[in-house]
């Protein structure tokens, strides 16, 4: 169905009529509506996950589990955390969870089930050193804390991960008390009936509109006088075209400011050249293989179409295991089945890269989607732009000693690589007293929205209590990974970033369920979704059997 300008006008005017009423909605009603949304997800979860799998070409494969995890499960998980906070927004923070030395507040795990489903994973929110605990406590809640005017927010939905439009929407519903125009991305506009079902209560009351939209229709929406705020999950190029009407060059980005075409309030999450940092140590061959599978998961999950997909593996030059780790990363890139490259123009880009003699094709030429690798000796375009597909890069950094190497890596990631959404550090024995100064260096000096020790930084996206977005301070005209955070279910207003910790290796017997090499993910994540919605004995038994059989 084609949207006319009159259709868009009517949609926005309808929202504006109801904006004042929604701006005054109390938490009790919002909780009730979110609980209804969860039940709506229950009724549509199977269709949601399977239609996404079908359109990505992964039906009845291991990868179908990703559509359960990154669709209905992540949505329910976040809604439940929002509901808990909304029940008592003024509930004091637990001082025992605050680390005065690091200025961090522990936000995960919060119950025994989370310890089971996310074994050995913990997470903290880090704050600027100038902010103390009492200020952190006082400045949280957003629209629940301070006066706010009725507003209409346009959410431009992401096309890659099916829960992103929902997570972006609920954040703005709560923190801005804003009515929402959700415009789905053409890549996954097949989700329209899903979103219409999930948000049926908000739509029926005139608090939300969900539509598809072409590029031309989107241009009309973003410039519409009835829109007060825009949230975009997408590319920096899309952001620049909306705000400045053109793609910015380096000169534009180096200026203090430049005139805008669109002056609306704007928040965004715009991707990243994601580094996987290898801190040298004594690794066994088994550990090297495990970390290689972790890296390949971070690359090939969702076909490489994640804003946080692994792009550059940063290794120590001269470390005894560097070549062996690269060898096993390539081996697993070769062995893991290729997928349909579902994003527009992605296969053409990969085919073009394959013709470059600097690239090595890792999987068989009969595979439809090439898995590529390249070692960066000097400058590469893909240090400063996302490859958005199944190509991985290796960069060796001079290594004389552990601490200087960490300093050099941090400088490379902060000042050479584009974006600041998330970074991963693979660091054996990071908790050891002799290594603490190095692990603290990574946590305190890597300027990324999520810093993950021993786990792919995408885990920060799944944990609802963590903020998700680029590191604070990106300029309007050099936007990098975007501005402002979403998720953040404790509604902190002054966060610096999220920190995730995990064991170097969770188990010697089995890979984590989210690894692309684990064949149980599809059944487990399906059953985990239904258990997360209804924690019944039957659902728990189904979940348990799917994990062990």
mmCIF file with all atom_site columns, C-alpha atoms in Angstrom, residues 11-205:
data_model
loop_
_atom_site.group_PDB
_atom_site.id
_atom_site.type_symbol
_atom_site.label_atom_id
_atom_site.label_alt_id
_atom_site.label_comp_id
_atom_site.label_asym_id
_atom_site.label_entity_id
_atom_site.label_seq_id
_atom_site.pdbx_PDB_ins_code
_atom_site.Cartn_x
_atom_site.Cartn_y
_atom_site.Cartn_z
_atom_site.occupancy
_atom_site.B_iso_or_equiv
_atom_site.pdbx_formal_charge
_atom_site.auth_seq_id
_atom_site.auth_comp_id
_atom_site.auth_asym_id
_atom_site.auth_atom_id
_atom_site.pdbx_PDB_model_num
ATOM 1   C CA . UNK A 1 11  ? -1.579 9.849   10.801 1.00 0.00 ? 11  UNK A CA 1
ATOM 2   C CA . UNK A 1 12  ? 0.487  12.612  12.379 1.00 0.00 ? 12  UNK A CA 1
ATOM 3   C CA . UNK A 1 13  ? -2.515 14.806  13.143 1.00 0.00 ? 13  UNK A CA 1
ATOM 4   C CA . UNK A 1 14  ? -4.238 11.855  14.829 1.00 0.00 ? 14  UNK A CA 1
ATOM 5   C CA . UNK A 1 15  ? -1.190 11.350  17.025 1.00 0.00 ? 15  UNK A CA 1
ATOM 6   C CA . UNK A 1 16  ? -0.975 15.023  17.915 1.00 0.00 ? 16  UNK A CA 1
ATOM 7   C CA . UNK A 1 17  ? -4.615 15.063  18.990 1.00 0.00 ? 17  UNK A CA 1
ATOM 8   C CA . UNK A 1 18  ? -3.805 12.342  21.533 1.00 0.00 ? 18  UNK A CA 1
ATOM 9   C CA . UNK A 1 19  ? -0.324 13.563  22.520 1.00 0.00 ? 19  UNK A CA 1
ATOM 10  C CA . UNK A 1 20  ? -1.485 15.579  25.537 1.00 0.00 ? 20  UNK A CA 1
ATOM 11  C CA . UNK A 1 21  ? -3.518 12.694  26.922 1.00 0.00 ? 21  UNK A CA 1
ATOM 12  C CA . UNK A 1 22  ? -0.566 10.315  26.568 1.00 0.00 ? 22  UNK A CA 1
ATOM 13  C CA . UNK A 1 23  ? 1.885  12.802  28.076 1.00 0.00 ? 23  UNK A CA 1
ATOM 14  C CA . UNK A 1 24  ? -0.183 12.618  31.268 1.00 0.00 ? 24  UNK A CA 1
ATOM 15  C CA . UNK A 1 25  ? -0.569 8.828   31.333 1.00 0.00 ? 25  UNK A CA 1
ATOM 16  C CA . UNK A 1 26  ? 0.288  7.351   34.729 1.00 0.00 ? 26  UNK A CA 1
ATOM 17  C CA . UNK A 1 27  ? 2.680  4.474   35.263 1.00 0.00 ? 27  UNK A CA 1
ATOM 18  C CA . UNK A 1 28  ? -0.072 2.083   36.348 1.00 0.00 ? 28  UNK A CA 1
ATOM 19  C CA . UNK A 1 29  ? -1.845 2.391   32.994 1.00 0.00 ? 29  UNK A CA 1
ATOM 20  C CA . UNK A 1 30  ? 1.425  2.130   31.099 1.00 0.00 ? 30  UNK A CA 1
ATOM 21  C CA . UNK A 1 31  ? 2.293  -1.034  33.026 1.00 0.00 ? 31  UNK A CA 1
ATOM 22  C CA . UNK A 1 32  ? -1.067 -2.547  32.133 1.00 0.00 ? 32  UNK A CA 1
ATOM 23  C CA . UNK A 1 33  ? -0.566 -1.719  28.465 1.00 0.00 ? 33  UNK A CA 1
ATOM 24  C CA . UNK A 1 34  ? 2.944  -3.198  28.438 1.00 0.00 ? 34  UNK A CA 1
ATOM 25  C CA . UNK A 1 35  ? 1.596  -6.377  30.078 1.00 0.00 ? 35  UNK A CA 1
ATOM 26  C CA . UNK A 1 36  ? -0.969 -6.573  27.276 1.00 0.00 ? 36  UNK A CA 1
ATOM 27  C CA . UNK A 1 37  ? 1.857  -6.163  24.762 1.00 0.00 ? 37  UNK A CA 1
ATOM 28  C CA . UNK A 1 38  ? 3.638  -9.179  26.262 1.00 0.00 ? 38  UNK A CA 1
ATOM 29  C CA . UNK A 1 39  ? 0.512  -11.299 25.858 1.00 0.00 ? 39  UNK A CA 1
ATOM 30  C CA . UNK A 1 40  ? 0.199  -10.029 22.304 1.00 0.00 ? 40  UNK A CA 1
ATOM 31  C CA . UNK A 1 41  ? 3.788  -11.139 21.687 1.00 0.00 ? 41  UNK A CA 1
ATOM 32  C CA . UNK A 1 42  ? 2.895  -14.578 23.033 1.00 0.00 ? 42  UNK A CA 1
ATOM 33  C CA . UNK A 1 43  ? 0.161  -14.936 20.424 1.00 0.00 ? 43  UNK A CA 1
ATOM 34  C CA . UNK A 1 44  ? 2.347  -13.769 17.536 1.00 0.00 ? 44  UNK A CA 1
ATOM 35  C CA . UNK A 1 45  ? 5.823  -15.007 18.585 1.00 0.00 ? 45  UNK A CA 1
ATOM 36  C CA . UNK A 1 46  ? 5.881  -18.082 16.354 1.00 0.00 ? 46  UNK A CA 1
ATOM 37  C CA . UNK A 1 47  ? 4.809  -16.125 13.280 1.00 0.00 ? 47  UNK A CA 1
ATOM 38  C CA . UNK A 1 48  ? 7.250  -13.328 14.181 1.00 0.00 ? 48  UNK A CA 1
ATOM 39  C CA . UNK A 1 49  ? 10.312 -15.576 14.399 1.00 0.00 ? 49  UNK A CA 1
ATOM 40  C CA . UNK A 1 50  ? 9.438  -17.792 11.444 1.00 0.00 ? 50  UNK A CA 1
ATOM 41  C CA . UNK A 1 51  ? 8.497  -15.009 9.036  1.00 0.00 ? 51  UNK A CA 1
ATOM 42  C CA . UNK A 1 52  ? 11.781 -13.262 9.865  1.00 0.00 ? 52  UNK A CA 1
ATOM 43  C CA . UNK A 1 53  ? 13.675 -16.521 9.329  1.00 0.00 ? 53  UNK A CA 1
ATOM 44  C CA . UNK A 1 54  ? 11.907 -17.076 6.016  1.00 0.00 ? 54  UNK A CA 1
ATOM 45  C CA . UNK A 1 55  ? 12.742 -13.603 4.714  1.00 0.00 ? 55  UNK A CA 1
ATOM 46  C CA . UNK A 1 56  ? 16.378 -14.006 5.772  1.00 0.00 ? 56  UNK A CA 1
ATOM 47  C CA . UNK A 1 57  ? 16.601 -17.435 4.195  1.00 0.00 ? 57  UNK A CA 1
ATOM 48  C CA . UNK A 1 58  ? 17.420 -19.331 7.411  1.00 0.00 ? 58  UNK A CA 1
ATOM 49  C CA . UNK A 1 59  ? 14.248 -21.392 7.953  1.00 0.00 ? 59  UNK A CA 1
ATOM 50  C CA . UNK A 1 60  ? 14.965 -24.737 9.648  1.00 0.00 ? 60  UNK A CA 1
ATOM 51  C CA . UNK A 1 61  ? 18.633 -23.910 10.185 1.00 0.00 ? 61  UNK A CA 1
ATOM 52  C CA . UNK A 1 62  ? 20.672 -23.207 13.316 1.00 0.00 ? 62  UNK A CA 1
ATOM 53  C CA . UNK A 1 63  ? 20.346 -19.506 12.532 1.00 0.00 ? 63  UNK A CA 1
ATOM 54  C CA . UNK A 1 64  ? 16.565 -19.550 13.030 1.00 0.00 ? 64  UNK A CA 1
ATOM 55  C CA . UNK A 1 65  ? 17.277 -19.391 16.756 1.00 0.00 ? 65  UNK A CA 1
ATOM 56  C CA . UNK A 1 66  ? 18.706 -15.912 16.268 1.00 0.00 ? 66  UNK A CA 1
ATOM 57  C CA . UNK A 1 67  ? 15.279 -14.737 15.126 1.00 0.00 ? 67  UNK A CA 1
ATOM 58  C CA . UNK A 1 68  ? 13.710 -15.956 18.383 1.00 0.00 ? 68  UNK A CA 1
ATOM 59  C CA . UNK A 1 69  ? 16.442 -14.377 20.503 1.00 0.00 ? 69  UNK A CA 1
ATOM 60  C CA . UNK A 1 70  ? 16.623 -11.083 18.598 1.00 0.00 ? 70  UNK A CA 1
ATOM 61  C CA . UNK A 1 71  ? 12.854 -10.828 18.125 1.00 0.00 ? 71  UNK A CA 1
ATOM 62  C CA . UNK A 1 72  ? 10.213 -11.914 20.628 1.00 0.00 ? 72  UNK A CA 1
ATOM 63  C CA . UNK A 1 73  ? 12.599 -12.903 23.452 1.00 0.00 ? 73  UNK A CA 1
ATOM 64  C CA . UNK A 1 74  ? 14.529 -9.623  23.585 1.00 0.00 ? 74  UNK A CA 1
ATOM 65  C CA . UNK A 1 75  ? 11.240 -7.698  23.333 1.00 0.00 ? 75  UNK A CA 1
ATOM 66  C CA . UNK A 1 76  ? 9.597  -9.537  26.233 1.00 0.00 ? 76  UNK A CA 1
ATOM 67  C CA . UNK A 1 77  ? 12.765 -9.325  28.335 1.00 0.00 ? 77  UNK A CA 1
ATOM 68  C CA . UNK A 1 78  ? 12.916 -5.541  27.914 1.00 0.00 ? 78  UNK A CA 1
ATOM 69  C CA . UNK A 1 79  ? 9.199  -4.978  28.510 1.00 0.00 ? 79  UNK A CA 1
ATOM 70  C CA . UNK A 1 80  ? 9.387  -6.956  31.752 1.00 0.00 ? 80  UNK A CA 1
ATOM 71  C CA . UNK A 1 81  ? 12.294 -4.871  33.004 1.00 0.00 ? 81  UNK A CA 1
ATOM 72  C CA . UNK A 1 82  ? 10.477 -1.652  32.099 1.00 0.00 ? 82  UNK A CA 1
ATOM 73  C CA . UNK A 1 83  ? 7.418  -2.857  33.987 1.00 0.00 ? 83  UNK A CA 1
ATOM 74  C CA . UNK A 1 84  ? 9.466  -3.604  37.116 1.00 0.00 ? 84  UNK A CA 1
ATOM 75  C CA . UNK A 1 85  ? 10.986 -0.130  37.132 1.00 0.00 ? 85  UNK A CA 1
ATOM 76  C CA . UNK A 1 86  ? 7.656  1.580   36.417 1.00 0.00 ? 86  UNK A CA 1
ATOM 77  C CA . UNK A 1 87  ? 6.081  -0.165  39.406 1.00 0.00 ? 87  UNK A CA 1
ATOM 78  C CA . UNK A 1 88  ? 8.211  1.971   41.709 1.00 0.00 ? 88  UNK A CA 1
ATOM 79  C CA . UNK A 1 89  ? 10.337 4.537   39.905 1.00 0.00 ? 89  UNK A CA 1
ATOM 80  C CA . UNK A 1 90  ? 11.253 6.194   43.208 1.00 0.00 ? 90  UNK A CA 1
ATOM 81  C CA . UNK A 1 91  ? 12.603 2.949   44.692 1.00 0.00 ? 91  UNK A CA 1
ATOM 82  C CA . UNK A 1 92  ? 16.097 3.783   46.010 1.00 0.00 ? 92  UNK A CA 1
ATOM 83  C CA . UNK A 1 93  ? 19.120 2.299   44.308 1.00 0.00 ? 93  UNK A CA 1
ATOM 84  C CA . UNK A 1 94  ? 20.998 -0.346  46.268 1.00 0.00 ? 94  UNK A CA 1
ATOM 85  C CA . UNK A 1 95  ? 24.178 1.302   47.580 1.00 0.00 ? 95  UNK A CA 1
ATOM 86  C CA . UNK A 1 96  ? 25.784 -2.130  47.877 1.00 0.00 ? 96  UNK A CA 1
ATOM 87  C CA . UNK A 1 97  ? 25.715 -2.436  44.078 1.00 0.00 ? 97  UNK A CA 1
ATOM 88  C CA . UNK A 1 98  ? 27.670 0.797   43.627 1.00 0.00 ? 98  UNK A CA 1
ATOM 89  C CA . UNK A 1 99  ? 31.437 0.699   43.162 1.00 0.00 ? 99  UNK A CA 1
ATOM 90  C CA . UNK A 1 100 ? 32.842 4.014   44.430 1.00 0.00 ? 100 UNK A CA 1
ATOM 91  C CA . UNK A 1 101 ? 36.272 3.410   42.956 1.00 0.00 ? 101 UNK A CA 1
ATOM 92  C CA . UNK A 1 102 ? 35.055 2.785   39.401 1.00 0.00 ? 102 UNK A CA 1
ATOM 93  C CA . UNK A 1 103 ? 31.858 4.864   39.678 1.00 0.00 ? 103 UNK A CA 1
ATOM 94  C CA . UNK A 1 104 ? 29.814 1.934   38.398 1.00 0.00 ? 104 UNK A CA 1
ATOM 95  C CA . UNK A 1 105 ? 26.467 0.441   39.376 1.00 0.00 ? 105 UNK A CA 1
ATOM 96  C CA . UNK A 1 106 ? 25.882 -3.286  38.920 1.00 0.00 ? 106 UNK A CA 1
ATOM 97  C CA . UNK A 1 107 ? 22.700 -3.919  36.927 1.00 0.00 ? 107 UNK A CA 1
ATOM 98  C CA . UNK A 1 108 ? 22.902 -7.599  35.941 1.00 0.00 ? 108 UNK A CA 1
ATOM 99  C CA . UNK A 1 109 ? 22.178 -10.406 36.799 1.00 0.00 ? 109 UNK A CA 1
ATOM 100 C CA . UNK A 1 110 ? 19.272 -9.735  39.144 1.00 0.00 ? 110 UNK A CA 1
ATOM 101 C CA . UNK A 1 111 ? 17.925 -13.225 39.869 1.00 0.00 ? 111 UNK A CA 1
ATOM 102 C CA . UNK A 1 112 ? 18.918 -16.876 39.784 1.00 0.00 ? 112 UNK A CA 1
ATOM 103 C CA . UNK A 1 113 ? 17.233 -17.550 36.445 1.00 0.00 ? 113 UNK A CA 1
ATOM 104 C CA . UNK A 1 114 ? 19.385 -14.909 34.788 1.00 0.00 ? 114 UNK A CA 1
ATOM 105 C CA . UNK A 1 115 ? 22.457 -16.541 36.314 1.00 0.00 ? 115 UNK A CA 1
ATOM 106 C CA . UNK A 1 116 ? 21.371 -19.809 34.665 1.00 0.00 ? 116 UNK A CA 1
ATOM 107 C CA . UNK A 1 117 ? 20.453 -18.388 31.258 1.00 0.00 ? 117 UNK A CA 1
ATOM 108 C CA . UNK A 1 118 ? 23.411 -15.951 31.124 1.00 0.00 ? 118 UNK A CA 1
ATOM 109 C CA . UNK A 1 119 ? 26.080 -17.952 32.991 1.00 0.00 ? 119 UNK A CA 1
ATOM 110 C CA . UNK A 1 120 ? 29.104 -16.065 34.327 1.00 0.00 ? 120 UNK A CA 1
ATOM 111 C CA . UNK A 1 121 ? 27.934 -12.793 32.752 1.00 0.00 ? 121 UNK A CA 1
ATOM 112 C CA . UNK A 1 122 ? 27.652 -9.615  34.802 1.00 0.00 ? 122 UNK A CA 1
ATOM 113 C CA . UNK A 1 123 ? 27.079 -6.017  33.768 1.00 0.00 ? 123 UNK A CA 1
ATOM 114 C CA . UNK A 1 124 ? 27.573 -2.543  35.182 1.00 0.00 ? 124 UNK A CA 1
ATOM 115 C CA . UNK A 1 125 ? 26.628 0.972   34.159 1.00 0.00 ? 125 UNK A CA 1
ATOM 116 C CA . UNK A 1 126 ? 29.562 3.371   34.348 1.00 0.00 ? 126 UNK A CA 1
ATOM 117 C CA . UNK A 1 127 ? 29.186 7.052   35.146 1.00 0.00 ? 127 UNK A CA 1
ATOM 118 C CA . UNK A 1 128 ? 31.428 10.068  34.745 1.00 0.00 ? 128 UNK A CA 1
ATOM 119 C CA . UNK A 1 129 ? 33.850 10.460  37.652 1.00 0.00 ? 129 UNK A CA 1
ATOM 120 C CA . UNK A 1 130 ? 32.381 13.887  38.425 1.00 0.00 ? 130 UNK A CA 1
ATOM 121 C CA . UNK A 1 131 ? 28.987 12.392  39.327 1.00 0.00 ? 131 UNK A CA 1
ATOM 122 C CA . UNK A 1 132 ? 28.476 10.872  42.769 1.00 0.00 ? 132 UNK A CA 1
ATOM 123 C CA . UNK A 1 133 ? 26.023 8.226   43.923 1.00 0.00 ? 133 UNK A CA 1
ATOM 124 C CA . UNK A 1 134 ? 23.452 10.706  45.249 1.00 0.00 ? 134 UNK A CA 1
ATOM 125 C CA . UNK A 1 135 ? 23.409 12.582  41.948 1.00 0.00 ? 135 UNK A CA 1
ATOM 126 C CA . UNK A 1 136 ? 23.048 9.317   40.018 1.00 0.00 ? 136 UNK A CA 1
ATOM 127 C CA . UNK A 1 137 ? 20.120 8.467   42.294 1.00 0.00 ? 137 UNK A CA 1
ATOM 128 C CA . UNK A 1 138 ? 18.445 11.846  41.930 1.00 0.00 ? 138 UNK A CA 1
ATOM 129 C CA . UNK A 1 139 ? 18.840 12.262  38.170 1.00 0.00 ? 139 UNK A CA 1
ATOM 130 C CA . UNK A 1 140 ? 16.969 9.312   36.724 1.00 0.00 ? 140 UNK A CA 1
ATOM 131 C CA . UNK A 1 141 ? 13.471 8.907   35.389 1.00 0.00 ? 141 UNK A CA 1
ATOM 132 C CA . UNK A 1 142 ? 13.383 11.387  32.486 1.00 0.00 ? 142 UNK A CA 1
ATOM 133 C CA . UNK A 1 143 ? 9.751  12.429  31.866 1.00 0.00 ? 143 UNK A CA 1
ATOM 134 C CA . UNK A 1 144 ? 8.730  10.798  35.145 1.00 0.00 ? 144 UNK A CA 1
ATOM 135 C CA . UNK A 1 145 ? 10.979 13.244  36.992 1.00 0.00 ? 145 UNK A CA 1
ATOM 136 C CA . UNK A 1 146 ? 10.598 16.579  35.230 1.00 0.00 ? 146 UNK A CA 1
ATOM 137 C CA . UNK A 1 147 ? 7.785  18.498  33.472 1.00 0.00 ? 147 UNK A CA 1
ATOM 138 C CA . UNK A 1 148 ? 7.388  17.697  29.789 1.00 0.00 ? 148 UNK A CA 1
ATOM 139 C CA . UNK A 1 149 ? 5.288  18.909  26.908 1.00 0.00 ? 149 UNK A CA 1
ATOM 140 C CA . UNK A 1 150 ? 3.149  16.727  24.634 1.00 0.00 ? 150 UNK A CA 1
ATOM 141 C CA . UNK A 1 151 ? 5.259  15.515  21.727 1.00 0.00 ? 151 UNK A CA 1
ATOM 142 C CA . UNK A 1 152 ? 5.255  13.284  18.673 1.00 0.00 ? 152 UNK A CA 1
ATOM 143 C CA . UNK A 1 153 ? 8.273  11.079  17.953 1.00 0.00 ? 153 UNK A CA 1
ATOM 144 C CA . UNK A 1 154 ? 9.086  9.526   14.597 1.00 0.00 ? 154 UNK A CA 1
ATOM 145 C CA . UNK A 1 155 ? 10.936 6.217   15.040 1.00 0.00 ? 155 UNK A CA 1
ATOM 146 C CA . UNK A 1 156 ? 12.698 5.103   11.873 1.00 0.00 ? 156 UNK A CA 1
ATOM 147 C CA . UNK A 1 157 ? 12.968 1.365   12.413 1.00 0.00 ? 157 UNK A CA 1
ATOM 148 C CA . UNK A 1 158 ? 16.067 -0.711  11.719 1.00 0.00 ? 158 UNK A CA 1
ATOM 149 C CA . UNK A 1 159 ? 15.909 -3.327  8.984  1.00 0.00 ? 159 UNK A CA 1
ATOM 150 C CA . UNK A 1 160 ? 18.277 -5.910  10.433 1.00 0.00 ? 160 UNK A CA 1
ATOM 151 C CA . UNK A 1 161 ? 17.175 -7.066  13.927 1.00 0.00 ? 161 UNK A CA 1
ATOM 152 C CA . UNK A 1 162 ? 13.433 -7.408  14.386 1.00 0.00 ? 162 UNK A CA 1
ATOM 153 C CA . UNK A 1 163 ? 13.189 -6.260  18.027 1.00 0.00 ? 163 UNK A CA 1
ATOM 154 C CA . UNK A 1 164 ? 14.985 -2.941  17.469 1.00 0.00 ? 164 UNK A CA 1
ATOM 155 C CA . UNK A 1 165 ? 11.896 -0.938  16.402 1.00 0.00 ? 165 UNK A CA 1
ATOM 156 C CA . UNK A 1 166 ? 10.054 -2.193  19.491 1.00 0.00 ? 166 UNK A CA 1
ATOM 157 C CA . UNK A 1 167 ? 12.904 -1.397  21.879 1.00 0.00 ? 167 UNK A CA 1
ATOM 158 C CA . UNK A 1 168 ? 13.355 2.080   20.409 1.00 0.00 ? 168 UNK A CA 1
ATOM 159 C CA . UNK A 1 169 ? 9.617  2.691   20.614 1.00 0.00 ? 169 UNK A CA 1
ATOM 160 C CA . UNK A 1 170 ? 9.091  1.668   24.236 1.00 0.00 ? 170 UNK A CA 1
ATOM 161 C CA . UNK A 1 171 ? 12.062 3.763   25.356 1.00 0.00 ? 171 UNK A CA 1
ATOM 162 C CA . UNK A 1 172 ? 10.504 6.898   23.895 1.00 0.00 ? 172 UNK A CA 1
ATOM 163 C CA . UNK A 1 173 ? 7.023  5.988   25.129 1.00 0.00 ? 173 UNK A CA 1
ATOM 164 C CA . UNK A 1 174 ? 8.372  5.903   28.682 1.00 0.00 ? 174 UNK A CA 1
ATOM 165 C CA . UNK A 1 175 ? 11.153 8.483   28.814 1.00 0.00 ? 175 UNK A CA 1
ATOM 166 C CA . UNK A 1 176 ? 9.497  11.180  26.680 1.00 0.00 ? 176 UNK A CA 1
ATOM 167 C CA . UNK A 1 177 ? 5.866  10.190  27.257 1.00 0.00 ? 177 UNK A CA 1
ATOM 168 C CA . UNK A 1 178 ? 5.649  10.815  23.543 1.00 0.00 ? 178 UNK A CA 1
ATOM 169 C CA . UNK A 1 179 ? 3.181  9.375   21.049 1.00 0.00 ? 179 UNK A CA 1
ATOM 170 C CA . UNK A 1 180 ? 4.970  7.386   18.349 1.00 0.00 ? 180 UNK A CA 1
ATOM 171 C CA . UNK A 1 181 ? 4.937  7.211   14.566 1.00 0.00 ? 181 UNK A CA 1
ATOM 172 C CA . UNK A 1 182 ? 6.834  3.982   13.858 1.00 0.00 ? 182 UNK A CA 1
ATOM 173 C CA . UNK A 1 183 ? 7.949  3.726   10.246 1.00 0.00 ? 183 UNK A CA 1
ATOM 174 C CA . UNK A 1 184 ? 9.317  0.272   9.423  1.00 0.00 ? 184 UNK A CA 1
ATOM 175 C CA . UNK A 1 185 ? 12.369 -0.215  7.243  1.00 0.00 ? 185 UNK A CA 1
ATOM 176 C CA . UNK A 1 186 ? 11.695 -1.542  3.709  1.00 0.00 ? 186 UNK A CA 1
ATOM 177 C CA . UNK A 1 187 ? 14.063 -4.450  4.435  1.00 0.00 ? 187 UNK A CA 1
ATOM 178 C CA . UNK A 1 188 ? 11.766 -5.902  7.108  1.00 0.00 ? 188 UNK A CA 1
ATOM 179 C CA . UNK A 1 189 ? 8.427  -4.278  6.401  1.00 0.00 ? 189 UNK A CA 1
ATOM 180 C CA . UNK A 1 190 ? 7.021  -7.818  6.416  1.00 0.00 ? 190 UNK A CA 1
ATOM 181 C CA . UNK A 1 191 ? 6.874  -7.272  10.203 1.00 0.00 ? 191 UNK A CA 1
ATOM 182 C CA . UNK A 1 192 ? 4.009  -4.799  9.862  1.00 0.00 ? 192 UNK A CA 1
ATOM 183 C CA . UNK A 1 193 ? 1.306  -7.291  11.007 1.00 0.00 ? 193 UNK A CA 1
ATOM 184 C CA . UNK A 1 194 ? 3.553  -8.290  13.927 1.00 0.00 ? 194 UNK A CA 1
ATOM 185 C CA . UNK A 1 195 ? 3.887  -4.729  15.166 1.00 0.00 ? 195 UNK A CA 1
ATOM 186 C CA . UNK A 1 196 ? 0.217  -3.998  14.571 1.00 0.00 ? 196 UNK A CA 1
ATOM 187 C CA . UNK A 1 197 ? -0.607 -6.962  16.796 1.00 0.00 ? 197 UNK A CA 1
ATOM 188 C CA . UNK A 1 198 ? 1.969  -6.270  19.507 1.00 0.00 ? 198 UNK A CA 1
ATOM 189 C CA . UNK A 1 199 ? 0.983  -2.609  19.850 1.00 0.00 ? 199 UNK A CA 1
ATOM 190 C CA . UNK A 1 200 ? -2.729 -3.044  19.107 1.00 0.00 ? 200 UNK A CA 1
ATOM 191 C CA . UNK A 1 201 ? -3.707 -1.352  22.390 1.00 0.00 ? 201 UNK A CA 1
ATOM 192 C CA . UNK A 1 202 ? -1.538 1.721   21.776 1.00 0.00 ? 202 UNK A CA 1
ATOM 193 C CA . UNK A 1 203 ? -2.754 1.966   18.181 1.00 0.00 ? 203 UNK A CA 1
ATOM 194 C CA . UNK A 1 204 ? -6.431 1.693   19.140 1.00 0.00 ? 204 UNK A CA 1
ATOM 195 C CA . UNK A 1 205 ? -6.101 4.573   21.625 1.00 0.00 ? 205 UNK A CA 1
#
